[in-house]
JSON list of C-alpha atoms and ligand atoms in Angstrom, two decimals:
[
{"chain": "M", "resi": 1, "resn": "MET", "atom": "CA", "xyz": [17.50, 26.03, -18.03]},
{"chain": "M", "resi": 2, "resn": "ASP", "atom": "CA", "xyz": [15.35, 23.29, -19.48]},
{"chain": "M", "resi": 3, "resn": "ASP", "atom": "CA", "xyz": [14.78, 19.62, -18.86]},
{"chain": "M", "resi": 4, "resn": "ASN", "atom": "CA", "xyz": [16.54, 19.62, -15.54]},
{"chain": "M", "resi": 5, "resn": "ASP", "atom": "CA", "xyz": [16.64, 16.32, -13.73]},
{"chain": "M", "resi": 6, "resn": "ASP", "atom": "CA", "xyz": [18.18, 16.28, -10.30]},
{"chain": "M", "resi": 7, "resn": "ALA", "atom": "CA", "xyz": [17.63, 12.89, -8.69]},
{"chain": "M", "resi": 8, "resn": "ASP", "atom": "CA", "xyz": [16.63, 13.87, -5.17]},
{"chain": "M", "resi": 9, "resn": "LEU", "atom": "CA", "xyz": [14.69, 17.08, -5.50]},
{"chain": "M", "resi": 10, "resn": "SER", "atom": "CA", "xyz": [10.94, 17.35, -5.46]},
{"chain": "M", "resi": 11, "resn": "PRO", "atom": "CA", "xyz": [9.32, 19.13, -8.41]},
{"chain": "M", "resi": 12, "resn": "ILE", "atom": "CA", "xyz": [8.39, 22.08, -6.18]},
{"chain": "M", "resi": 13, "resn": "ILE", "atom": "CA", "xyz": [11.91, 22.54, -4.81]},
{"chain": "M", "resi": 14, "resn": "MET", "atom": "CA", "xyz": [13.25, 22.41, -8.33]},
{"chain": "M", "resi": 15, "resn": "LEU", "atom": "CA", "xyz": [10.80, 25.06, -9.37]},
{"chain": "M", "resi": 16, "resn": "ILE", "atom": "CA", "xyz": [11.87, 27.32, -6.53]},
{"chain": "M", "resi": 17, "resn": "LYS", "atom": "CA", "xyz": [15.52, 26.78, -7.41]},
{"chain": "M", "resi": 18, "resn": "PHE", "atom": "CA", "xyz": [14.92, 27.32, -11.11]},
{"chain": "M", "resi": 19, "resn": "PRO", "atom": "CA", "xyz": [11.83, 29.51, -11.51]},
{"chain": "M", "resi": 20, "resn": "ARG", "atom": "CA", "xyz": [12.49, 30.12, -15.22]},
{"chain": "M", "resi": 21, "resn": "LEU", "atom": "CA", "xyz": [12.09, 26.45, -16.15]},
{"chain": "M", "resi": 22, "resn": "ARG", "atom": "CA", "xyz": [9.82, 25.77, -19.10]},
{"chain": "M", "resi": 23, "resn": "LYS", "atom": "CA", "xyz": [9.99, 22.01, -18.81]},
{"chain": "M", "resi": 24, "resn": "LEU", "atom": "CA", "xyz": [10.46, 20.26, -15.52]},
{"chain": "M", "resi": 25, "resn": "SER", "atom": "CA", "xyz": [11.45, 16.59, -15.52]},
{"chain": "M", "resi": 26, "resn": "ALA", "atom": "CA", "xyz": [11.06, 14.89, -12.18]},
{"chain": "M", "resi": 27, "resn": "ARG", "atom": "CA", "xyz": [9.97, 11.36, -12.95]},
{"chain": "M", "resi": 28, "resn": "ASN", "atom": "CA", "xyz": [10.29, 8.39, -10.63]},
{"chain": "M", "resi": 29, "resn": "ARG", "atom": "CA", "xyz": [10.41, 10.45, -7.44]},
{"chain": "M", "resi": 30, "resn": "LYS", "atom": "CA", "xyz": [8.08, 8.31, -5.44]},
{"chain": "M", "resi": 31, "resn": "GLU", "atom": "CA", "xyz": [9.31, 9.81, -2.17]},
{"chain": "M", "resi": 32, "resn": "ASN", "atom": "CA", "xyz": [9.20, 13.43, -3.31]},
{"chain": "M", "resi": 33, "resn": "THR", "atom": "CA", "xyz": [6.05, 13.55, -5.39]},
{"chain": "M", "resi": 34, "resn": "ASN", "atom": "CA", "xyz": [2.81, 14.12, -3.56]},
{"chain": "M", "resi": 35, "resn": "LEU", "atom": "CA", "xyz": [0.13, 15.87, -5.57]},
{"chain": "M", "resi": 36, "resn": "GLU", "atom": "CA", "xyz": [-1.97, 16.76, -2.56]},
{"chain": "M", "resi": 37, "resn": "VAL", "atom": "CA", "xyz": [0.91, 18.27, -0.58]},
{"chain": "M", "resi": 38, "resn": "ASP", "atom": "CA", "xyz": [2.34, 20.03, -3.63]},
{"chain": "M", "resi": 39, "resn": "THR", "atom": "CA", "xyz": [-1.04, 21.54, -4.53]},
{"chain": "M", "resi": 40, "resn": "LYS", "atom": "CA", "xyz": [-1.48, 22.86, -0.98]},
{"chain": "M", "resi": 41, "resn": "LEU", "atom": "CA", "xyz": [2.03, 24.24, -0.93]},
{"chain": "M", "resi": 42, "resn": "LEU", "atom": "CA", "xyz": [1.64, 26.02, -4.25]},
{"chain": "M", "resi": 43, "resn": "GLN", "atom": "CA", "xyz": [-1.74, 27.42, -3.26]},
{"chain": "M", "resi": 44, "resn": "GLU", "atom": "CA", "xyz": [-0.30, 28.75, -0.02]},
{"chain": "M", "resi": 45, "resn": "MET", "atom": "CA", "xyz": [2.58, 30.35, -1.88]},
{"chain": "M", "resi": 46, "resn": "LEU", "atom": "CA", "xyz": [0.00, 31.97, -4.16]},
{"chain": "M", "resi": 47, "resn": "LYS", "atom": "CA", "xyz": [-2.02, 33.14, -1.18]},
{"chain": "M", "resi": 48, "resn": "PHE", "atom": "CA", "xyz": [0.93, 34.70, 0.59]},
{"chain": "M", "resi": 49, "resn": "GLY", "atom": "CA", "xyz": [2.36, 36.23, -2.53]},
{"chain": "M", "resi": 50, "resn": "SER", "atom": "CA", "xyz": [5.62, 34.29, -2.81]},
{"chain": "M", "resi": 51, "resn": "LEU", "atom": "CA", "xyz": [4.30, 33.07, -6.15]},
{"chain": "M", "resi": 52, "resn": "LYS", "atom": "CA", "xyz": [2.10, 35.09, -8.46]},
{"chain": "M", "resi": 53, "resn": "SER", "atom": "CA", "xyz": [-0.54, 33.82, -10.84]},
{"chain": "M", "resi": 54, "resn": "ASN", "atom": "CA", "xyz": [0.33, 33.93, -14.54]},
{"chain": "M", "resi": 55, "resn": "SER", "atom": "CA", "xyz": [3.98, 34.48, -13.71]},
{"chain": "M", "resi": 56, "resn": "LEU", "atom": "CA", "xyz": [5.90, 31.25, -14.42]},
{"chain": "M", "resi": 57, "resn": "PRO", "atom": "CA", "xyz": [7.06, 30.21, -17.89]},
{"chain": "M", "resi": 58, "resn": "ILE", "atom": "CA", "xyz": [6.43, 26.53, -17.06]},
{"chain": "M", "resi": 59, "resn": "GLU", "atom": "CA", "xyz": [4.88, 24.59, -19.96]},
{"chain": "M", "resi": 60, "resn": "LYS", "atom": "CA", "xyz": [5.41, 20.93, -19.18]},
{"chain": "M", "resi": 61, "resn": "LEU", "atom": "CA", "xyz": [5.81, 18.83, -16.07]},
{"chain": "M", "resi": 62, "resn": "ASN", "atom": "CA", "xyz": [6.95, 15.22, -15.99]},
{"chain": "M", "resi": 63, "resn": "ILE", "atom": "CA", "xyz": [6.16, 13.72, -12.61]},
{"chain": "M", "resi": 64, "resn": "TYR", "atom": "CA", "xyz": [5.07, 10.14, -13.28]},
{"chain": "M", "resi": 65, "resn": "HIS", "atom": "CA", "xyz": [6.29, 7.30, -11.09]},
{"chain": "M", "resi": 66, "resn": "TYR", "atom": "CA", "xyz": [5.28, 3.63, -11.08]},
{"chain": "M", "resi": 67, "resn": "TYR", "atom": "CA", "xyz": [3.62, 3.72, -7.69]},
{"chain": "M", "resi": 68, "resn": "MET", "atom": "CA", "xyz": [0.96, 6.21, -8.71]},
{"chain": "M", "resi": 69, "resn": "ASP", "atom": "CA", "xyz": [-2.40, 4.54, -8.43]},
{"chain": "M", "resi": 70, "resn": "PHE", "atom": "CA", "xyz": [-5.56, 6.49, -7.72]},
{"chain": "M", "resi": 71, "resn": "GLU", "atom": "CA", "xyz": [-4.98, 10.21, -7.67]},
{"chain": "M", "resi": 72, "resn": "PRO", "atom": "CA", "xyz": [-7.96, 12.28, -6.51]},
{"chain": "M", "resi": 73, "resn": "HIS", "atom": "CA", "xyz": [-5.92, 15.49, -6.44]},
{"chain": "M", "resi": 74, "resn": "LEU", "atom": "CA", "xyz": [-4.92, 15.52, -10.08]},
{"chain": "M", "resi": 75, "resn": "LEU", "atom": "CA", "xyz": [-7.53, 18.08, -11.13]},
{"chain": "M", "resi": 76, "resn": "ALA", "atom": "CA", "xyz": [-6.61, 20.53, -8.35]},
{"chain": "M", "resi": 77, "resn": "TYR", "atom": "CA", "xyz": [-2.93, 20.03, -9.14]},
{"chain": "M", "resi": 78, "resn": "GLN", "atom": "CA", "xyz": [-3.51, 20.73, -12.83]},
{"chain": "M", "resi": 79, "resn": "LYS", "atom": "CA", "xyz": [-5.60, 23.82, -12.10]},
{"chain": "M", "resi": 80, "resn": "THR", "atom": "CA", "xyz": [-2.99, 25.22, -9.73]},
{"chain": "M", "resi": 81, "resn": "TRP", "atom": "CA", "xyz": [-0.23, 24.92, -12.33]},
{"chain": "M", "resi": 82, "resn": "ASN", "atom": "CA", "xyz": [-2.49, 26.45, -14.98]},
{"chain": "M", "resi": 83, "resn": "LYS", "atom": "CA", "xyz": [-3.01, 29.39, -12.65]},
{"chain": "M", "resi": 84, "resn": "LEU", "atom": "CA", "xyz": [0.70, 29.84, -11.97]},
{"chain": "M", "resi": 85, "resn": "SER", "atom": "CA", "xyz": [1.85, 29.55, -15.54]},
{"chain": "M", "resi": 86, "resn": "ILE", "atom": "CA", "xyz": [1.79, 32.21, -18.20]},
{"chain": "M", "resi": 87, "resn": "HIS", "atom": "CA", "xyz": [0.37, 29.44, -20.41]},
{"chain": "M", "resi": 88, "resn": "PRO", "atom": "CA", "xyz": [-3.30, 28.55, -20.02]},
{"chain": "M", "resi": 89, "resn": "HIS", "atom": "CA", "xyz": [-2.68, 24.81, -19.91]},
{"chain": "M", "resi": 90, "resn": "VAL", "atom": "CA", "xyz": [0.39, 23.21, -18.37]},
{"chain": "M", "resi": 91, "resn": "GLU", "atom": "CA", "xyz": [1.05, 19.82, -19.91]},
{"chain": "M", "resi": 92, "resn": "LEU", "atom": "CA", "xyz": [1.39, 16.93, -17.48]},
{"chain": "M", "resi": 93, "resn": "ASP", "atom": "CA", "xyz": [2.74, 13.46, -18.25]},
{"chain": "M", "resi": 94, "resn": "ILE", "atom": "CA", "xyz": [-0.08, 11.82, -16.30]},
{"chain": "M", "resi": 95, "resn": "ARG", "atom": "CA", "xyz": [-3.84, 11.61, -16.70]},
{"chain": "M", "resi": 96, "resn": "HIS", "atom": "CA", "xyz": [-6.75, 9.60, -15.37]},
{"chain": "M", "resi": 97, "resn": "CYS", "atom": "CA", "xyz": [-7.46, 6.34, -17.17]},
{"chain": "M", "resi": 98, "resn": "GLY", "atom": "CA", "xyz": [-11.08, 7.49, -17.56]},
{"chain": "M", "resi": 99, "resn": "TYR", "atom": "CA", "xyz": [-12.34, 4.08, -18.59]},
{"chain": "M", "resi": 100, "resn": "LEU", "atom": "CA", "xyz": [-16.09, 3.62, -18.38]},
{"chain": "M", "resi": 101, "resn": "PRO", "atom": "CA", "xyz": [-17.39, 0.02, -18.38]},
{"chain": "M", "resi": 102, "resn": "ASP", "atom": "CA", "xyz": [-19.92, -0.69, -21.16]},
{"chain": "M", "resi": 103, "resn": "ASP", "atom": "CA", "xyz": [-22.80, -1.27, -18.77]},
{"chain": "M", "resi": 104, "resn": "GLN", "atom": "CA", "xyz": [-22.26, 2.20, -17.36]},
{"chain": "M", "resi": 105, "resn": "LYS", "atom": "CA", "xyz": [-22.14, 4.03, -20.66]},
{"chain": "M", "resi": 106, "resn": "GLU", "atom": "CA", "xyz": [-25.92, 3.89, -20.84]},
{"chain": "M", "resi": 107, "resn": "THR", "atom": "CA", "xyz": [-26.19, 5.17, -17.30]},
{"chain": "M", "resi": 108, "resn": "GLU", "atom": "CA", "xyz": [-23.96, 8.07, -18.20]},
{"chain": "M", "resi": 109, "resn": "LEU", "atom": "CA", "xyz": [-26.13, 8.95, -21.17]},
{"chain": "M", "resi": 110, "resn": "GLU", "atom": "CA", "xyz": [-29.20, 8.85, -18.94]},
{"chain": "M", "resi": 111, "resn": "GLN", "atom": "CA", "xyz": [-27.45, 11.11, -16.46]},
{"chain": "M", "resi": 112, "resn": "GLU", "atom": "CA", "xyz": [-26.52, 13.57, -19.19]},
{"chain": "M", "resi": 113, "resn": "LEU", "atom": "CA", "xyz": [-30.14, 13.62, -20.34]},
{"chain": "M", "resi": 114, "resn": "SER", "atom": "CA", "xyz": [-31.54, 14.19, -16.88]},
{"chain": "M", "resi": 115, "resn": "LEU", "atom": "CA", "xyz": [-29.00, 16.98, -16.39]},
{"chain": "M", "resi": 116, "resn": "LEU", "atom": "CA", "xyz": [-30.20, 18.56, -19.61]},
{"chain": "M", "resi": 117, "resn": "GLU", "atom": "CA", "xyz": [-33.80, 18.25, -18.47]},
{"chain": "M", "resi": 118, "resn": "GLN", "atom": "CA", "xyz": [-32.95, 19.90, -15.19]},
{"chain": "M", "resi": 119, "resn": "ARG", "atom": "CA", "xyz": [-31.27, 22.73, -17.02]},
{"chain": "M", "resi": 120, "resn": "ILE", "atom": "CA", "xyz": [-34.25, 23.26, -19.30]},
{"chain": "M", "resi": 121, "resn": "GLN", "atom": "CA", "xyz": [-36.56, 23.29, -16.31]},
{"chain": "M", "resi": 122, "resn": "ARG", "atom": "CA", "xyz": [-34.35, 25.82, -14.57]},
{"chain": "M", "resi": 123, "resn": "LEU", "atom": "CA", "xyz": [-34.36, 28.06, -17.63]},
{"chain": "M", "resi": 124, "resn": "GLN", "atom": "CA", "xyz": [-38.14, 27.83, -17.86]},
{"chain": "M", "resi": 125, "resn": "THR", "atom": "CA", "xyz": [-38.46, 28.76, -14.21]},
{"chain": "M", "resi": 126, "resn": "GLN", "atom": "CA", "xyz": [-36.26, 31.78, -14.74]},
{"chain": "M", "resi": 127, "resn": "GLN", "atom": "CA", "xyz": [-38.21, 32.84, -17.81]},
{"chain": "M", "resi": 128, "resn": "GLU", "atom": "CA", "xyz": [-41.47, 32.70, -15.98]},
{"chain": "M", "resi": 129, "resn": "GLY", "atom": "CA", "xyz": [-40.00, 35.12, -13.53]},
{"chain": "M", "resi": 130, "resn": "GLN", "atom": "CA", "xyz": [-40.64, 32.79, -10.68]},
{"chain": "M", "resi": 131, "resn": "ARG", "atom": "CA", "xyz": [-38.11, 32.23, -7.98]},
{"chain": "M", "resi": 132, "resn": "ARG", "atom": "CA", "xyz": [-34.63, 31.88, -9.32]},
{"chain": "M", "resi": 133, "resn": "ALA", "atom": "CA", "xyz": [-32.68, 28.71, -8.99]},
{"chain": "M", "resi": 134, "resn": "THR", "atom": "CA", "xyz": [-30.11, 30.07, -6.64]},
{"chain": "M", "resi": 135, "resn": "GLN", "atom": "CA", "xyz": [-29.24, 26.85, -4.90]},
{"chain": "M", "resi": 136, "resn": "GLU", "atom": "CA", "xyz": [-26.91, 24.93, -7.11]},
{"chain": "M", "resi": 137, "resn": "GLN", "atom": "CA", "xyz": [-27.03, 21.35, -5.98]},
{"chain": "M", "resi": 138, "resn": "GLN", "atom": "CA", "xyz": [-23.37, 20.59, -6.54]},
{"chain": "M", "resi": 139, "resn": "PRO", "atom": "CA", "xyz": [-22.99, 17.28, -4.66]},
{"chain": "M", "resi": 140, "resn": "ASP", "atom": "CA", "xyz": [-26.06, 15.83, -6.41]},
{"chain": "M", "resi": 141, "resn": "ASP", "atom": "CA", "xyz": [-24.93, 16.99, -9.80]},
{"chain": "M", "resi": 142, "resn": "PRO", "atom": "CA", "xyz": [-25.09, 13.85, -11.97]},
{"chain": "M", "resi": 143, "resn": "ARG", "atom": "CA", "xyz": [-22.08, 15.04, -13.89]},
{"chain": "M", "resi": 144, "resn": "PHE", "atom": "CA", "xyz": [-20.09, 14.93, -10.68]},
{"chain": "M", "resi": 145, "resn": "LYS", "atom": "CA", "xyz": [-21.23, 11.39, -10.04]},
{"chain": "M", "resi": 146, "resn": "SER", "atom": "CA", "xyz": [-20.53, 10.17, -13.55]},
{"chain": "M", "resi": 147, "resn": "ARG", "atom": "CA", "xyz": [-16.98, 11.42, -13.28]},
{"chain": "M", "resi": 148, "resn": "ILE", "atom": "CA", "xyz": [-16.49, 9.21, -10.25]},
{"chain": "M", "resi": 149, "resn": "ASP", "atom": "CA", "xyz": [-17.75, 6.15, -12.12]},
{"chain": "M", "resi": 150, "resn": "ARG", "atom": "CA", "xyz": [-14.95, 6.51, -14.60]},
{"chain": "M", "resi": 151, "resn": "CYS", "atom": "CA", "xyz": [-11.65, 4.85, -13.67]},
{"chain": "M", "resi": 152, "resn": "GLN", "atom": "CA", "xyz": [-9.51, 7.23, -11.61]},
{"chain": "M", "resi": 153, "resn": "ARG", "atom": "CA", "xyz": [-6.26, 5.31, -11.92]},
{"chain": "M", "resi": 154, "resn": "ILE", "atom": "CA", "xyz": [-3.26, 7.21, -13.18]},
{"chain": "M", "resi": 155, "resn": "LEU", "atom": "CA", "xyz": [-1.87, 6.50, -16.61]},
{"chain": "M", "resi": 156, "resn": "CYS", "atom": "CA", "xyz": [1.38, 7.88, -17.97]},
{"chain": "M", "resi": 157, "resn": "VAL", "atom": "CA", "xyz": [0.54, 9.75, -21.18]},
{"chain": "M", "resi": 158, "resn": "ASP", "atom": "CA", "xyz": [3.27, 8.02, -23.17]},
{"chain": "M", "resi": 159, "resn": "ALA", "atom": "CA", "xyz": [2.63, 4.49, -21.88]},
{"chain": "M", "resi": 160, "resn": "GLN", "atom": "CA", "xyz": [2.95, 1.99, -24.68]},
{"chain": "M", "resi": 161, "resn": "CYS", "atom": "CA", "xyz": [3.02, -1.76, -25.19]},
{"chain": "M", "resi": 162, "resn": "TRP", "atom": "CA", "xyz": [6.50, -3.25, -24.79]},
{"chain": "M", "resi": 163, "resn": "SER", "atom": "CA", "xyz": [5.79, -5.81, -27.46]},
{"chain": "M", "resi": 164, "resn": "CYS", "atom": "CA", "xyz": [4.12, -3.86, -30.28]},
{"chain": "M", "resi": 165, "resn": "GLY", "atom": "CA", "xyz": [4.46, -0.19, -29.28]},
{"chain": "M", "resi": 166, "resn": "TYR", "atom": "CA", "xyz": [0.71, 0.41, -29.12]},
{"chain": "M", "resi": 167, "resn": "HIS", "atom": "CA", "xyz": [-0.13, 3.61, -27.26]},
{"chain": "M", "resi": 168, "resn": "PHE", "atom": "CA", "xyz": [-2.31, 2.70, -24.28]},
{"chain": "M", "resi": 169, "resn": "GLU", "atom": "CA", "xyz": [-5.48, 4.71, -23.78]},
{"chain": "M", "resi": 170, "resn": "HIS", "atom": "CA", "xyz": [-6.53, 3.08, -20.52]},
{"chain": "M", "resi": 171, "resn": "CYS", "atom": "CA", "xyz": [-4.87, 1.42, -17.55]},
{"chain": "M", "resi": 172, "resn": "TRP", "atom": "CA", "xyz": [-3.90, -2.26, -17.58]},
{"chain": "M", "resi": 173, "resn": "LYS", "atom": "CA", "xyz": [-6.57, -3.13, -15.01]},
{"chain": "M", "resi": 174, "resn": "CYS", "atom": "CA", "xyz": [-9.45, -1.76, -17.10]},
{"chain": "M", "resi": 175, "resn": "VAL", "atom": "CA", "xyz": [-8.13, -3.01, -20.45]},
{"chain": "M", "resi": 176, "resn": "PRO", "atom": "CA", "xyz": [-6.01, -6.09, -19.61]},
{"chain": "M", "resi": 177, "resn": "VAL", "atom": "CA", "xyz": [-5.29, -7.00, -23.25]},
{"chain": "M", "resi": 178, "resn": "CYS", "atom": "CA", "xyz": [-3.25, -4.84, -25.61]},
{"chain": "M", "resi": 179, "resn": "GLN", "atom": "CA", "xyz": [-5.46, -3.48, -28.40]},
{"chain": "M", "resi": 180, "resn": "GLY", "atom": "CA", "xyz": [-2.50, -3.62, -30.76]},
{"chain": "M", "resi": 181, "resn": "CYS", "atom": "CA", "xyz": [-1.03, -7.12, -30.43]},
{"chain": "M", "resi": 182, "resn": "LYS", "atom": "CA", "xyz": [-3.77, -8.74, -28.29]},
{"chain": "M", "resi": 183, "resn": "GLY", "atom": "CA", "xyz": [-1.09, -9.76, -25.80]},
{"chain": "M", "resi": 184, "resn": "LYS", "atom": "CA", "xyz": [-1.83, -9.84, -22.08]},
{"chain": "M", "resi": 185, "resn": "ARG", "atom": "CA", "xyz": [-0.77, -6.56, -20.49]},
{"chain": "M", "resi": 186, "resn": "ILE", "atom": "CA", "xyz": [1.61, -6.49, -17.53]},
{"chain": "M", "resi": 187, "resn": "PRO", "atom": "CA", "xyz": [2.00, -3.81, -14.80]},
{"chain": "M", "resi": 188, "resn": "PRO", "atom": "CA", "xyz": [3.60, -0.53, -16.02]},
{"chain": "M", "resi": 189, "resn": "MET", "atom": "CA", "xyz": [6.95, -1.10, -14.33]},
{"chain": "M", "resi": 190, "resn": "ALA", "atom": "CA", "xyz": [7.32, -4.62, -15.76]},
{"chain": "M", "resi": 191, "resn": "ASN", "atom": "CA", "xyz": [6.16, -3.35, -19.15]},
{"chain": "M", "resi": 192, "resn": "ASP", "atom": "CA", "xyz": [8.81, -0.61, -19.22]},
{"chain": "M", "resi": 193, "resn": "ASN", "atom": "CA", "xyz": [11.48, -3.05, -18.06]},
{"chain": "M", "resi": 194, "resn": "GLN", "atom": "CA", "xyz": [10.63, -5.19, -21.07]},
{"chain": "M", "resi": 195, "resn": "ILE", "atom": "CA", "xyz": [11.02, -2.12, -23.30]},
{"chain": "M", "resi": 196, "resn": "ARG", "atom": "CA", "xyz": [14.47, -1.48, -21.82]},
{"chain": "M", "resi": 197, "resn": "LEU", "atom": "CA", "xyz": [15.48, -5.12, -22.23]},
{"chain": "M", "resi": 198, "resn": "LYS", "atom": "CA", "xyz": [14.29, -5.13, -25.82]},
{"chain": "M", "resi": 199, "resn": "TYR", "atom": "CA", "xyz": [16.23, -1.94, -26.53]},
{"chain": "M", "resi": 200, "resn": "ARG", "atom": "CA", "xyz": [19.36, -3.37, -24.94]},
{"chain": "M", "resi": 201, "resn": "ARG", "atom": "CA", "xyz": [19.04, -6.55, -26.97]},
{"chain": "M", "resi": 202, "resn": "GLN", "atom": "CA", "xyz": [18.68, -4.51, -30.14]},
{"chain": "M", "resi": 203, "resn": "LEU", "atom": "CA", "xyz": [21.81, -2.54, -29.27]},
{"chain": "M", "resi": 204, "resn": "GLN", "atom": "CA", "xyz": [23.73, -5.74, -28.54]},
{"chain": "M", "resi": 205, "resn": "SER", "atom": "CA", "xyz": [22.73, -7.36, -31.80]},
{"chain": "M", "resi": 206, "resn": "LYS", "atom": "CA", "xyz": [23.87, -4.21, -33.63]},
{"chain": "M", "resi": 207, "resn": "HIS", "atom": "CA", "xyz": [27.24, -4.40, -31.92]},
{"chain": "M", "resi": 208, "resn": "GLN", "atom": "CA", "xyz": [27.55, -8.15, -32.39]},
{"chain": "M", "resi": 209, "resn": "PRO", "atom": "CA", "xyz": [29.29, -8.08, -35.81]},
{"chain": "M", "resi": 210, "resn": "MET", "atom": "CA", "xyz": [31.86, -5.63, -34.48]},
{"chain": "M", "resi": 211, "resn": "ALA", "atom": "CA", "xyz": [32.57, -7.85, -31.47]},
{"chain": "M", "resi": 212, "resn": "ASP", "atom": "CA", "xyz": [33.06, -10.80, -33.85]},
{"chain": "M", "resi": 213, "resn": "GLU", "atom": "CA", "xyz": [35.49, -8.79, -35.91]},
{"chain": "M", "resi": 214, "resn": "ASP", "atom": "CA", "xyz": [37.48, -7.97, -32.79]},
{"chain": "M", "resi": 215, "resn": "GLU", "atom": "CA", "xyz": [37.61, -11.60, -31.80]},
{"chain": "M", "resi": 216, "resn": "PHE", "atom": "CA", "xyz": [38.66, -12.48, -35.28]},
{"chain": "M", "resi": 217, "resn": "SER", "atom": "CA", "xyz": [41.48, -9.96, -35.22]},
{"chain": "M", "resi": 218, "resn": "VAL", "atom": "CA", "xyz": [42.96, -11.72, -32.19]},
{"chain": "M", "resi": 219, "resn": "PHE", "atom": "CA", "xyz": [43.49, -14.85, -34.25]},
{"chain": "M", "resi": 220, "resn": "ARG", "atom": "CA", "xyz": [45.05, -13.08, -37.16]},
{"chain": "H", "resi": 1, "resn": "ZN", "atom": "ZN1", "xyz": [-8.55, 2.19, -15.55]},
{"chain": "H", "resi": 2, "resn": "ZN", "atom": "ZN1", "xyz": [0.84, -4.73, -27.87]}
]
C-alpha cells in the first residue's frame, strides 16, 4: 500500500500498521509528529529487535506541518530512517533552511581553513611517529560550530511562492523577499492558503462560462 494518509495516526503508528509502505504521507499532524520522540521510539525498537536495520522498504516520508520551527533532531531522525530502510537514503519532505548570513561566510571559510590546518598538523604528528592524536576534540570541532551558525529552521522541500511559483531555498525569516517576483514573503501557512485561493479562483473562472450557459438556458 502506498501513499496512505489516515488523518489521526502518527507516522510511526502507520508504519507499524503498514510495514510494507514505500511512501508514507502524514503531513499536517502537528499533534502526532514529534521528531525527538519518534527517533527515540524507532531506536528502541531497533535495540530490542522489534525492527531490524535494512529491513523496511520505506523510500519517502512526508511529515511537514506548519508549526515546525527549529528542529534539532532532524539529523538523528534522518539517520534512523536510513538505518531502518533497505534504501541508503530515505527522502524527507523537510530540511533545514541552512542560510548563512554574508558576514558569517568569511568566518566559515576561516573555520574550514583552521580545520584543515589542524588536520595537516595531526597527520604530521602521526608521520613523525610521535604520540598519536587519539583525543578527538568533538565539541570544539569548528565544523560542528559552523553548522550551528547556519539557520536551523525547518523548510518544506516543495515550498514555493504563491504569487510566482518560485521554489524557496531558505526560510521566510532569513530571505524575506521572494527571489522570483521580489514580493514580500508571508509565513508558510498564509503562503499556501494563497496558493489554494488562487487555484480555486482559476477553477471558478474555468467553470464560469458553463455557469453562464446554464443561466442562459433558464431564460430560453
Ligand atoms: Zn532560515
Ligand atoms: Zn515570488
